[in-house]
Amino acid sequence: MAKQVVPESDRRRRRPTKQGGVLSHALIVETALRMLREHGSGGLTVRRLGTALGADPSTLYRYFRGIDELTLAIGDELVGRALRGWEPSGAWRADLRELGLRIHSAYLAHPQAAVLTASRVTGRSHEVAADEAVLGLLRTAGFPDASAVRIYQAFIDQSLAFAALDAASLALPDAARRADEEVWRATYARLPAESHPHIAATAHLLVERMNRSAYPTALEMLLDSAEAQLAAVPGRAPGAGGRTPGRSAPRRGGGTAPQAGPRGGRPGRLGGDG
Amino acid sequence: MAKQVVPESDRRRRRPTKQGGVLSHALIVETALRMLREHGSGGLTVRRLGTALGADPSTLYRYFRGIDELTLAIGDELVGRALRGWEPSGAWRADLRELGLRIHSAYLAHPQAAVLTASRVTGRSHEVAADEAVLGLLRTAGFPDASAVRIYQAFIDQSLAFAALDAASLALPDAARRADEEVWRATYARLPAESHPHIAATAHLLVERMNRSAYPTALEMLLDSAEAQLAAVPGRAPGAGGRTPGRSAPRRGGGTAPQAGPRGGRPGRLGGDG
DNA sequence: CGGCGAACGTCAATGGGGTTGGCATAAGGT
DNA sequence: ACCTTATGCCAACCCCATTGACGTTCGCCG
């Protein structure tokens, strides 16, 4: 058995599969993404993936140490897509908004994959870039370091957390999702006003809203609060951010746009058991 | 084979297990929670749960349609615990804060279980109560219905989303979590200032903060924004909320405290594939 | 141009998982 | 005390991830 997986960059001999395909990390990840889309978040299995690639299942262990490592690679791919082509405009609020929405929608473009990876620490290459960018936006905007770090963490985690939550809904099989929506409509829309006055009074609004992600709202609220905090910083004029709710500001170029740095990860937080 | 699972309330004949135990939904869920704590989030298996209960694995199918239904029951239990004993004080901001923190920490008290359930739609009994409570707090505070619904959704989803994210960290095996923290420290603390100036400048703050949940910060920011929106409502004096960051306000009793209502769930949101 | 070592794909096997159909039995109502 | 049937148990099915040994073929090196 292979004790060590050969890193992609060191691969020389590419031997075609019995069915003629030539494997690579990229091809495997891509195929895995397709399989997740087609078979749902539980549909990624080594056997099936092997079949789809026209290779023996065990072959995959030449490329990844196990299915977990493959999962992380998939997550890394999603993060990479989120940042691809992004450039700051110079208006911190608009930039943060766009960054958040990009991360969110990159995950939601592959909900089944996002379910598996969004709340996982990838420990891979694209995260440092995003972190540096966010911190840069905040510090350049004038936030003191302590605030910048606090807000940065809330921003990043909020984006990932909502991505995971929203992906879970999207990843449900169509039938199950429709059934869930029906339950919602049937239950909430009919709660008697005596027992649940507030739900009853707003049922129409609830039914209408509940099919949309709350992330844009939550993000905007976070930016509101940040902007207010910035205005309160001594020696600073209020209203420094680009206030353009729901739309991204035009690009102005310049600013901080770091590329992917060395490996790093968002480690586990809080103390607790295993 | 049993086509239908007998609901807990209809059970009459309780036949002891070969090893003497008497099963029930409650006992099974409780045992499952213990097993998750002891064996990690992947450690809940029908076979193992059967052994722990002193029963044949297949017996569990007399109580739950499958492991998925059991999972949802576990989630429901966590939600129930979050609300147990909660009462509003009358100060909307303090009440929302406490509610959010309660939900968050109820999940985090069982991280391995939370990982499995926090981003799942439980479709069970305790959610309506929480929803009514949150909507009630907001509408009573004076938010117009449209705002109340928007903020309610952001609040609830943010709480669940962070619970899932934070639980994922806590649920890691001790060794993996420590390793992750070390990676973080080793990588971020040593990034050269030339390539990553902002991370380098705030490394000490980052390392210090990253082991804590960002949820309290994000929650406070959401409440900030809500309070500002409330102040802007025509015909309303500013500063209506109890401003007591980080502490819960003293109880005053009264207010809206609905009990668990009929079944209902947070359905899948957004349109997308399955 | 020929050989050799290692890289790579394949095979077969292991241990574990969820789930099911059939069956024995004891619990409860009568 | 009897009968019904809910309930627990058994054995079996099929799928999964992972591993170790094996044979083939690639690509380097002389």
Coordinates of C-alpha atoms (C1' of nucleotides) in Angstrom, one line a residue:
Chain A
M1 CA 0.0 0.0 0.0
A2 CA 1.1 3.5 -0.6
K3 CA 2.2 5.0 2.7
Q4 CA 2.6 8.5 1.2
V5 CA 0.5 10.2 -1.4
V6 CA 2.6 11.8 -4.1
P7 CA 1.8 15.5 -4.3
E8 CA 0.3 16.7 -7.5
S9 CA 3.4 18.7 -8.5
D10 CA 5.7 15.7 -8.3
R11 CA 3.7 13.5 -10.5
R12 CA 5.5 12.3 -13.6
R13 CA 4.1 9.0 -14.7
R14 CA 0.6 9.3 -15.7
R15 CA -0.7 5.9 -16.5
P16 CA -4.0 5.7 -18.2
T17 CA -6.8 3.8 -16.5
K18 CA -8.1 0.6 -17.9
Q19 CA -10.8 2.6 -19.5
G20 CA -8.4 5.1 -20.9
G21 CA -8.8 8.0 -18.6
V22 CA -5.8 9.9 -17.2
L23 CA -6.3 10.9 -13.5
S24 CA -5.2 14.1 -11.7
H25 CA -6.1 15.9 -8.6
A26 CA -8.0 18.5 -10.6
L27 CA -10.0 15.9 -12.5
I28 CA -10.9 14.0 -9.4
V29 CA -12.1 17.1 -7.6
E30 CA -14.1 18.2 -10.6
T31 CA -15.7 14.8 -10.9
A32 CA -16.4 14.7 -7.2
L33 CA -18.2 18.1 -7.5
R34 CA -20.3 16.7 -10.4
M35 CA -21.2 13.6 -8.5
L36 CA -22.2 15.6 -5.5
R37 CA -24.4 17.7 -7.6
E38 CA -26.0 14.7 -9.2
H39 CA -26.3 12.4 -6.3
G40 CA -26.7 14.7 -3.3
S41 CA -24.4 15.4 -0.4
G42 CA -24.4 11.8 0.6
G43 CA -23.6 10.6 -2.9
L44 CA -19.9 11.0 -2.8
T45 CA -18.5 7.5 -2.3
V46 CA -15.1 6.2 -3.2
R47 CA -16.7 3.4 -5.2
R48 CA -19.0 5.6 -7.2
L49 CA -16.3 8.1 -7.8
G50 CA -14.0 5.4 -9.0
T51 CA -16.7 4.2 -11.4
A52 CA -17.3 7.7 -12.7
L53 CA -13.6 8.1 -13.3
G54 CA -13.3 4.7 -15.0
A55 CA -10.9 3.6 -12.4
D56 CA -10.7 1.2 -9.5
P57 CA -11.9 2.8 -6.2
S58 CA -8.7 2.1 -4.5
T59 CA -6.8 4.1 -7.1
L60 CA -8.1 7.2 -5.4
Y61 CA -5.9 6.4 -2.4
R62 CA -2.9 7.2 -4.7
Y63 CA -4.1 10.7 -4.8
F64 CA -5.7 11.4 -1.5
R65 CA -5.0 9.9 1.9
G66 CA -8.7 9.2 2.4
I67 CA -12.1 10.6 1.7
D68 CA -11.5 13.3 4.3
E69 CA -8.6 14.7 2.5
L70 CA -10.6 14.7 -0.7
T71 CA -13.3 16.6 1.0
L72 CA -10.9 19.3 2.2
A73 CA -9.6 19.6 -1.3
I74 CA -13.1 20.1 -2.6
G75 CA -13.6 22.9 0.0
D76 CA -10.4 24.5 -1.0
E77 CA -11.6 24.6 -4.6
L78 CA -14.7 26.4 -3.5
V79 CA -12.8 29.0 -1.6
G80 CA -10.5 29.5 -4.5
R81 CA -13.4 30.1 -6.8
A82 CA -14.9 32.7 -4.4
L83 CA -11.8 34.9 -4.6
R84 CA -11.0 34.3 -8.3
G85 CA -10.9 37.7 -10.0
W86 CA -11.9 39.8 -7.0
E87 CA -10.4 43.2 -6.7
P88 CA -11.1 45.9 -4.1
S89 CA -12.7 49.1 -5.2
G90 CA -11.5 51.2 -2.3
A91 CA -14.8 51.7 -0.6
W92 CA -14.5 49.5 2.4
R93 CA -18.2 48.9 3.0
A94 CA -18.9 48.0 -0.6
D95 CA -15.8 45.8 -0.8
L96 CA -16.7 43.9 2.3
R97 CA -20.2 43.4 1.1
E98 CA -19.0 42.0 -2.2
L99 CA -16.4 39.7 -0.6
G100 CA -19.1 38.3 1.7
L101 CA -21.6 37.8 -1.1
R102 CA -18.9 36.1 -3.2
I103 CA -17.9 33.7 -0.5
H104 CA -21.6 32.9 0.2
S105 CA -22.5 32.4 -3.4
A106 CA -19.4 30.4 -4.3
Y107 CA -20.4 27.8 -1.7
L108 CA -24.1 28.0 -2.7
A109 CA -23.1 27.2 -6.3
H110 CA -22.3 23.7 -5.0
P111 CA -24.7 23.2 -2.1
Q112 CA -24.0 19.5 -1.7
A113 CA -20.3 20.1 -1.6
A114 CA -20.8 23.1 0.7
V115 CA -22.6 21.1 3.2
L116 CA -19.6 18.8 3.5
T117 CA -17.0 21.5 3.6
A118 CA -18.3 24.9 4.7
S119 CA -18.1 24.3 8.4
R120 CA -14.8 22.3 8.0
V121 CA -11.5 23.9 8.6
T122 CA -9.8 23.4 5.3
G123 CA -6.3 24.2 6.5
R124 CA -5.4 25.0 2.9
S125 CA -4.1 27.7 0.7
H126 CA -6.8 30.3 -0.1
E127 CA -7.8 31.3 3.3
V128 CA -4.9 33.4 4.2
A129 CA -5.5 35.6 1.2
A130 CA -9.1 36.2 2.2
D131 CA -8.1 37.0 5.7
E132 CA -5.5 39.4 4.7
A133 CA -7.9 41.1 2.4
V134 CA -10.6 41.6 5.0
L135 CA -8.2 42.8 7.6
G136 CA -6.7 45.2 5.1
L137 CA -10.0 46.7 4.2
L138 CA -10.9 47.3 7.8
R139 CA -7.6 48.7 8.9
T140 CA -7.3 50.9 5.8
A141 CA -10.8 52.2 6.5
G142 CA -9.5 53.4 9.9
F143 CA -10.6 50.8 12.4
P144 CA -8.3 50.5 15.3
D145 CA -6.6 47.1 15.3
A146 CA -8.7 45.6 18.1
S147 CA -11.9 46.5 16.4
A148 CA -10.6 45.4 13.0
V149 CA -9.8 42.0 14.4
R150 CA -13.1 41.6 16.2
I151 CA -15.1 42.7 13.1
Y152 CA -13.0 40.6 10.8
Q153 CA -13.7 37.5 12.8
A154 CA -17.4 38.2 12.9
F155 CA -17.5 38.9 9.2
I156 CA -15.6 35.8 8.1
D157 CA -17.4 33.4 10.4
Q158 CA -20.8 34.9 9.6
S159 CA -20.1 34.3 5.9
L160 CA -19.0 30.7 6.3
A161 CA -21.7 30.0 8.8
F162 CA -24.5 31.2 6.6
A163 CA -23.0 29.5 3.6
A164 CA -23.2 26.2 5.5
L165 CA -26.7 26.8 6.7
D166 CA -28.1 27.9 3.4
A167 CA -26.3 25.2 1.6
A168 CA -28.0 22.6 3.8
S169 CA -31.4 23.8 2.6
L170 CA -30.4 23.8 -1.0
A171 CA -28.8 20.4 -0.8
L172 CA -32.0 18.7 0.2
P173 CA -33.5 16.5 -2.5
D174 CA -36.2 18.5 -4.4
A175 CA -39.0 16.5 -2.9
A176 CA -37.9 17.0 0.6
R177 CA -37.4 20.7 0.1
R178 CA -40.8 21.1 -1.4
A179 CA -42.3 19.1 1.5
D180 CA -40.5 21.3 4.0
E181 CA -41.8 24.4 2.4
E182 CA -45.3 23.0 2.4
V183 CA -45.1 22.2 6.1
W184 CA -44.0 25.8 6.7
R185 CA -46.8 27.3 4.8
A186 CA -49.4 24.9 6.1
T187 CA -48.3 25.3 9.7
Y188 CA -47.3 28.9 10.2
A189 CA -49.9 30.4 8.0
R190 CA -52.6 28.7 10.1
L191 CA -51.5 29.2 13.6
P192 CA -54.4 30.7 15.6
A193 CA -53.9 34.3 16.6
E194 CA -54.7 33.4 20.2
S195 CA -51.8 31.1 20.8
H196 CA -49.3 32.7 18.4
P197 CA -50.4 36.3 17.8
H198 CA -47.1 37.5 16.3
I199 CA -46.7 34.7 13.9
A200 CA -50.3 35.0 12.9
A201 CA -50.0 38.7 12.3
T202 CA -47.0 38.4 10.1
A203 CA -47.6 35.1 8.4
H204 CA -47.8 36.5 4.9
L205 CA -44.5 38.2 5.3
L206 CA -42.9 35.1 6.9
V207 CA -44.0 32.8 4.1
E208 CA -42.7 35.2 1.5
R209 CA -39.4 35.8 3.2
M210 CA -38.6 32.3 4.4
N211 CA -37.5 31.0 1.0
R212 CA -34.7 33.5 0.8
S213 CA -31.4 33.5 2.6
A214 CA -31.1 35.8 5.6
Y215 CA -27.4 36.3 4.8
P216 CA -27.7 39.6 2.9
T217 CA -29.8 41.1 5.7
A218 CA -27.4 39.8 8.4
L219 CA -24.4 41.0 6.4
E220 CA -25.9 44.5 6.0
M221 CA -26.6 44.7 9.7
L222 CA -23.1 43.8 10.5
L223 CA -21.8 46.5 8.2
D224 CA -24.2 49.0 9.7
S225 CA -22.8 48.3 13.1
A226 CA -19.2 48.5 11.8
E227 CA -19.9 51.8 10.2
A228 CA -21.4 53.2 13.3
Q229 CA -18.3 52.0 15.3
L230 CA -16.1 53.6 12.8
A231 CA -17.9 56.9 13.0
A232 CA -17.3 56.8 16.8
V233 CA -13.6 56.5 16.4
P234 CA -11.9 59.7 17.8
G235 CA -10.6 62.0 15.1
R236 CA -12.6 60.6 12.2
A237 CA -15.3 62.0 10.1
P238 CA -18.5 59.9 10.1
G239 CA -19.9 58.2 6.9
A240 CA -16.5 57.0 5.6
G241 CA -17.9 53.9 3.9
G242 CA -19.7 53.6 0.6
R243 CA -23.3 53.3 1.5
T244 CA -24.8 51.3 -1.4
P245 CA -27.0 48.6 0.2
G246 CA -27.7 45.7 -2.1
R247 CA -25.5 46.8 -4.9
S248 CA -21.8 46.6 -5.3
A249 CA -19.9 49.9 -5.9
P250 CA -18.1 50.5 -9.1
R251 CA -14.5 49.4 -9.2
R252 CA -11.8 52.0 -8.7
G253 CA -8.8 49.7 -8.6
G254 CA -5.9 50.0 -6.3
G255 CA -6.0 48.8 -2.7
T256 CA -4.9 45.5 -1.2
A257 CA -5.3 42.3 -3.2
P258 CA -2.9 39.7 -1.8
Q259 CA -2.5 36.4 -3.5
A260 CA -2.7 33.1 -1.8
G261 CA 0.0 32.8 0.8
P262 CA 1.5 29.9 2.6
R263 CA -0.7 27.2 4.1
G264 CA -2.8 28.1 7.1
G265 CA -6.1 27.4 8.5
R266 CA -8.9 28.6 10.7
P267 CA -8.2 26.5 13.7
G268 CA -10.8 25.2 16.1
R269 CA -12.0 27.8 18.5
L270 CA -13.2 27.6 22.1
G271 CA -12.2 25.0 24.6
G272 CA -14.2 21.8 24.8
D273 CA -14.2 18.1 24.5
G274 CA -13.6 15.9 21.5
Chain B
M1 CA -41.1 -5.5 9.3
A2 CA -42.8 -2.6 11.0
K3 CA -44.2 -0.3 8.3
Q4 CA -45.2 2.3 10.8
V5 CA -43.3 3.4 13.9
V6 CA -45.6 3.7 16.9
P7 CA -45.6 7.2 18.3
E8 CA -44.3 7.5 21.8
S9 CA -47.6 8.5 23.3
D10 CA -49.4 5.4 22.0
R11 CA -47.0 2.9 23.5
R12 CA -48.5 0.5 26.0
R13 CA -46.5 -2.7 26.0
R14 CA -43.0 -2.1 27.2
R15 CA -41.2 -5.3 26.9
P16 CA -37.8 -5.4 28.6
T17 CA -34.7 -6.0 26.6
K18 CA -32.8 -9.2 26.9
Q19 CA -30.5 -7.4 29.3
G20 CA -33.3 -6.0 31.3
G21 CA -33.5 -2.4 30.0
V22 CA -36.8 -0.8 29.0
L23 CA -36.6 1.4 25.9
S24 CA -38.2 4.7 25.2
H25 CA -37.7 7.6 22.8
A26 CA -36.3 9.7 25.7
L27 CA -33.9 7.0 26.7
I28 CA -32.7 6.4 23.2
V29 CA -32.1 10.1 22.5
E30 CA -30.3 10.5 25.8
T31 CA -28.1 7.5 25.1
A32 CA -27.4 8.8 21.6
L33 CA -26.3 12.1 23.1
R34 CA -23.9 10.3 25.4
M35 CA -22.5 8.2 22.6
L36 CA -21.9 11.3 20.5
R37 CA -20.1 12.9 23.3
E38 CA -18.0 9.9 23.9
H39 CA -17.3 8.7 20.4
G40 CA -17.4 11.9 18.4
S41 CA -19.8 13.1 15.7
G42 CA -19.2 10.0 13.6
G43 CA -19.6 7.7 16.5
L44 CA -23.4 7.4 16.4
T45 CA -24.2 4.1 14.7
V46 CA -27.2 2.0 15.0
R47 CA -25.2 -1.0 16.0
R48 CA -23.3 0.8 18.7
L49 CA -26.4 2.5 20.0
G50 CA -28.0 -0.9 20.2
T51 CA -25.2 -2.3 22.2
A52 CA -25.2 0.7 24.6
L53 CA -28.9 0.2 25.1
G54 CA -28.5 -3.5 25.6
A55 CA -30.8 -4.2 22.7
D56 CA -30.5 -5.5 19.2
P57 CA -29.7 -2.8 16.7
S58 CA -32.8 -3.5 14.7
T59 CA -35.0 -2.8 17.7
L60 CA -34.3 0.9 17.1
Y61 CA -36.4 0.8 14.0
R62 CA -39.4 0.2 16.2
Y63 CA -38.8 3.7 17.6
F64 CA -37.5 5.7 14.7
R65 CA -38.0 5.2 11.0
G66 CA -34.2 5.4 10.5
I67 CA -31.1 7.1 11.7
D68 CA -32.2 10.3 10.1
E69 CA -35.3 10.5 12.1
L70 CA -33.3 9.8 15.2
T71 CA -31.0 12.6 14.3
L72 CA -33.8 15.1 14.0
A73 CA -35.1 14.0 17.4
I74 CA -31.7 14.7 18.9
G75 CA -31.8 18.2 17.3
D76 CA -35.3 18.8 18.7
E77 CA -34.0 17.8 22.1
L78 CA -31.3 20.5 21.9
V79 CA -33.7 23.2 20.9
G80 CA -36.0 22.2 23.7
R81 CA -33.2 22.6 26.2
A82 CA -32.3 26.0 24.9
L83 CA -35.8 27.3 25.7
R84 CA -36.3 25.5 28.9
G85 CA -37.0 28.0 31.7
W86 CA -36.5 31.0 29.6
E87 CA -38.6 34.1 30.4
P88 CA -38.6 37.5 28.8
S89 CA -37.6 40.5 31.0
G90 CA -39.3 43.1 29.0
A91 CA -36.2 44.8 27.6
W92 CA -36.2 43.6 24.0
R93 CA -32.5 44.0 23.4
A94 CA -31.4 42.1 26.5
D95 CA -34.0 39.5 25.8
L96 CA -32.9 38.9 22.3
R97 CA -29.4 38.7 23.4
E98 CA -30.1 36.1 26.0
L99 CA -32.3 34.0 23.7
G100 CA -29.5 34.0 21.1
L101 CA -26.9 33.0 23.6
R102 CA -29.1 30.3 25.0
I103 CA -29.6 28.7 21.6
H104 CA -25.9 29.0 20.8
S105 CA -24.8 27.4 24.1
A106 CA -27.5 24.7 24.1
Y107 CA -26.0 23.5 20.9
L108 CA -22.5 23.9 22.0
A109 CA -23.1 21.9 25.1
H110 CA -23.3 18.9 22.8
P111 CA -21.0 19.9 19.9
Q112 CA -20.9 16.5 18.3
A113 CA -24.7 16.4 18.2
A114 CA -24.9 20.0 17.1
V115 CA -22.7 19.2 14.1
L116 CA -25.2 16.7 12.9
T117 CA -28.3 18.7 13.6
A118 CA -27.7 22.5 13.8
S119 CA -27.9 23.0 10.1
R120 CA -30.7 20.5 9.7
V121 CA -34.3 21.6 9.5
T122 CA -35.8 19.7 12.4
G123 CA -39.4 20.2 11.5
R124 CA -40.3 19.5 15.1
S125 CA -42.0 21.0 18.0
H126 CA -39.9 23.6 19.8
E127 CA -39.2 25.9 16.9
V128 CA -42.5 27.6 16.7
A129 CA -42.2 28.7 20.3
A130 CA -38.8 30.3 19.6
D131 CA -40.1 32.0 16.5
E132 CA -43.1 33.4 18.2
A133 CA -41.0 34.6 21.1
V134 CA -38.5 36.4 18.8
L135 CA -41.2 38.0 16.7
G136 CA -43.0 39.0 19.8
L137 CA -40.0 40.8 21.2
L138 CA -39.4 42.7 18.0
R139 CA -43.0 43.7 17.4
T140 CA -43.6 44.7 21.0
A141 CA -40.5 46.8 20.9
G142 CA -42.1 48.8 18.1
F143 CA -40.5 47.4 14.9
P144 CA -42.9 47.6 11.9
D145 CA -43.9 44.2 10.8
A146 CA -41.7 44.1 7.7
S147 CA -38.6 45.0 9.7
A148 CA -39.5 42.6 12.5
V149 CA -39.7 39.8 10.1
R150 CA -36.4 40.7 8.4
I151 CA -34.6 41.0 11.7
Y152 CA -36.2 37.9 13.1
Q153 CA -35.0 35.8 10.2
A154 CA -31.5 37.2 10.4
F155 CA -31.4 36.6 14.1
I156 CA -32.6 33.1 14.1
D157 CA -30.5 31.9 11.2
Q158 CA -27.4 33.6 12.5
S159 CA -27.8 31.9 15.8
L160 CA -28.2 28.5 14.2
A161 CA -25.5 29.1 11.7
F162 CA -22.9 30.1 14.3
A163 CA -24.0 27.2 16.5
A164 CA -23.2 24.8 13.6
L165 CA -19.9 26.5 12.8
D166 CA -18.7 26.7 16.3
A167 CA -19.8 23.2 17.1
A168 CA -17.8 21.9 14.2
S169 CA -14.7 23.2 15.9
L170 CA -15.6 21.9 19.3
A171 CA -16.4 18.5 17.9
L172 CA -13.0 17.9 16.5
P173 CA -11.0 15.3 18.4
D174 CA -8.7 16.9 21.0
A175 CA -5.6 16.1 19.0
A176 CA -6.9 17.5 15.8
R177 CA -8.1 20.7 17.5
R178 CA -4.8 21.2 19.1
A179 CA -3.0 20.6 15.8
D180 CA -5.2 23.1 14.1
E181 CA -4.5 25.7 16.7
E182 CA -0.9 25.1 16.3
V183 CA -1.0 25.5 12.6
W184 CA -2.8 28.8 13.1
R185 CA -0.3 30.1 15.5
A186 CA 2.7 28.9 13.6
T187 CA 1.5 30.2 10.3
Y188 CA -0.3 33.5 11.0
A189 CA 2.1 34.6 13.6
R190 CA 5.0 34.3 11.2
L191 CA 3.7 35.7 8.0
P192 CA 6.2 38.3 6.7
A193 CA 5.0 41.8 6.9
E194 CA 5.9 42.4 3.3
S195 CA 3.4 39.9 1.9
H196 CA 0.8 40.1 4.5
P197 CA 1.1 43.4 6.4
H198 CA -2.3 43.5 8.0
I199 CA -2.1 40.0 9.4
A200 CA 1.4 40.6 10.6
A201 CA 0.4 43.8 12.3
T202 CA -2.4 42.1 14.2
A203 CA -1.1 38.7 14.7
H204 CA -1.1 38.9 18.5
L205 CA -4.7 39.9 18.5
L206 CA -5.7 37.3 16.0
V207 CA -4.1 34.5 17.9
E208 CA -5.7 35.6 21.1
R209 CA -9.2 36.0 19.6
M210 CA -9.3 33.0 17.3
N211 CA -10.0 30.5 20.0
R212 CA -13.2 32.2 20.9
S213 CA -16.5 32.2 19.1
A214 CA -17.4 35.3 17.1
Y215 CA -21.0 34.8 17.8
P216 CA -21.3 37.2 20.7
T217 CA -19.7 39.9 18.6
A218 CA -21.9 39.2 15.6
L219 CA -24.9 39.1 17.8
E220 CA -24.1 42.4 19.4
M221 CA -23.6 43.9 16.0
L222 CA -26.9 42.7 14.8
L223 CA -28.6 44.2 17.8
D224 CA -26.7 47.5 17.2
S225 CA -28.1 47.7 13.8
A226 CA -31.6 46.7 14.9
E227 CA -31.5 49.4 17.6
A228 CA -30.5 52.0 15.1
Q229 CA -33.3 51.0 12.8
L230 CA -35.8 51.2 15.7
A231 CA -34.6 54.7 16.5
A232 CA -35.3 55.7 13.0
V233 CA -38.9 54.6 13.1
P234 CA -41.1 57.6 12.9
G235 CA -42.8 58.7 16.1
R236 CA -40.5 56.7 18.3
A237 CA -38.0 57.8 20.9
P238 CA -34.5 56.5 20.5
G239 CA -32.8 54.2 23.0
A240 CA -35.8 51.9 23.7
G241 CA -33.7 48.8 24.3
G242 CA -31.9 47.7 27.4
R243 CA -28.3 48.5 26.6
T244 CA -26.3 46.0 28.7
P245 CA -23.7 44.4 26.4
G246 CA -22.4 41.1 27.6
R247 CA -24.7 40.7 30.5
S248 CA -28.3 39.7 30.7
A249 CA -30.7 42.1 32.2
P250 CA -32.5 41.2 35.4
R251 CA -35.8 39.5 35.0
R252 CA -38.9 41.5 35.3
G253 CA -41.4 38.9 34.4
G254 CA -44.5 39.4 32.2
G255 CA -44.2 39.7 28.5
T256 CA -44.7 37.0 25.9
A257 CA -43.6 33.5 26.7
P258 CA -45.4 31.0 24.5
Q259 CA -45.0 27.3 25.0
A260 CA -44.2 24.8 22.3
G261 CA -46.9 25.0 19.7
P262 CA -48.0 22.6 17.0
R263 CA -45.5 21.0 14.7
G264 CA -43.7 23.2 12.3
G265 CA -40.3 23.7 10.8
R266 CA -37.9 25.9 9.2
P267 CA -38.2 24.8 5.6
G268 CA -35.6 24.9 3.0
R269 CA -34.9 28.3 1.6
L270 CA -33.9 29.6 -1.7
G271 CA -34.5 27.9 -5.0
G272 CA -32.0 25.4 -6.3
D273 CA -31.3 21.8 -7.3
G274 CA -31.4 18.8 -5.2
Chain C
dC1 C1' 18.4 1.9 -27.4
dG2 C1' 17.8 -1.2 -23.6
dG3 C1' 17.1 -2.2 -19.0
dC4 C1' 15.6 -1.2 -14.3
dG5 C1' 13.2 0.7 -10.4
dA6 C1' 9.5 3.0 -8.9
dA7 C1' 5.0 4.8 -9.7
dC8 C1' 0.5 3.6 -10.6
dG9 C1' -3.7 1.0 -11.5
dT10 C1' -6.0 -3.4 -10.1
dC11 C1' -7.6 -7.3 -7.4
dA12 C1' -9.3 -9.4 -3.4
dA13 C1' -10.3 -9.3 1.2
dT14 C1' -11.6 -7.2 5.8
dG15 C1' -14.5 -5.1 9.0
dG16 C1' -18.1 -2.0 9.7
dG17 C1' -22.4 0.4 8.4
dG18 C1' -27.9 0.9 7.7
dT19 C1' -31.7 -1.6 6.9
dT20 C1' -35.2 -5.5 6.4
dG21 C1' -38.1 -9.9 6.7
dG22 C1' -39.4 -13.5 9.6
dC23 C1' -40.0 -15.2 14.0
dA24 C1' -40.7 -16.1 19.0
dT25 C1' -42.6 -14.2 23.0
dA26 C1' -44.5 -11.7 26.7
dA27 C1' -47.7 -7.8 27.8
dG28 C1' -52.4 -6.2 28.1
dG29 C1' -57.0 -6.2 27.4
dT30 C1' -60.8 -9.2 27.7
Chain D
dA1 C1' -56.8 -17.9 31.3
dC2 C1' -56.7 -16.8 26.6
dC3 C1' -55.8 -14.4 22.4
dT4 C1' -53.8 -10.5 19.8
dT5 C1' -50.2 -8.1 18.6
dA6 C1' -46.6 -5.0 19.9
dT7 C1' -42.1 -5.6 20.5
dG8 C1' -37.5 -7.5 20.8
dC9 C1' -34.3 -10.7 18.4
dC10 C1' -31.9 -13.1 14.7
dA11 C1' -29.8 -13.6 10.3
dA12 C1' -29.1 -11.8 6.1
dC13 C1' -28.5 -8.3 2.4
dC14 C1' -26.0 -4.9 0.2
dC15 C1' -23.0 -0.8 0.4
dC16 C1' -19.1 1.5 2.3
dA17 C1' -13.9 2.8 3.3
dT18 C1' -9.6 1.1 3.5
dT19 C1' -5.6 -2.0 3.0
dG20 C1' -1.9 -5.2 1.2
dA21 C1' -0.1 -7.6 -2.4
dC22 C1' 0.6 -7.8 -7.2
dG23 C1' 1.6 -6.9 -12.0
dT24 C1' 2.3 -3.6 -15.4
dT25 C1' 4.2 0.3 -17.7
dC26 C1' 6.4 4.7 -17.6
dG27 C1' 10.4 7.4 -17.8
dC28 C1' 15.0 8.0 -16.4
dC29 C1' 19.8 6.7 -17.0
dG30 C1' 23.4 4.7 -19.0

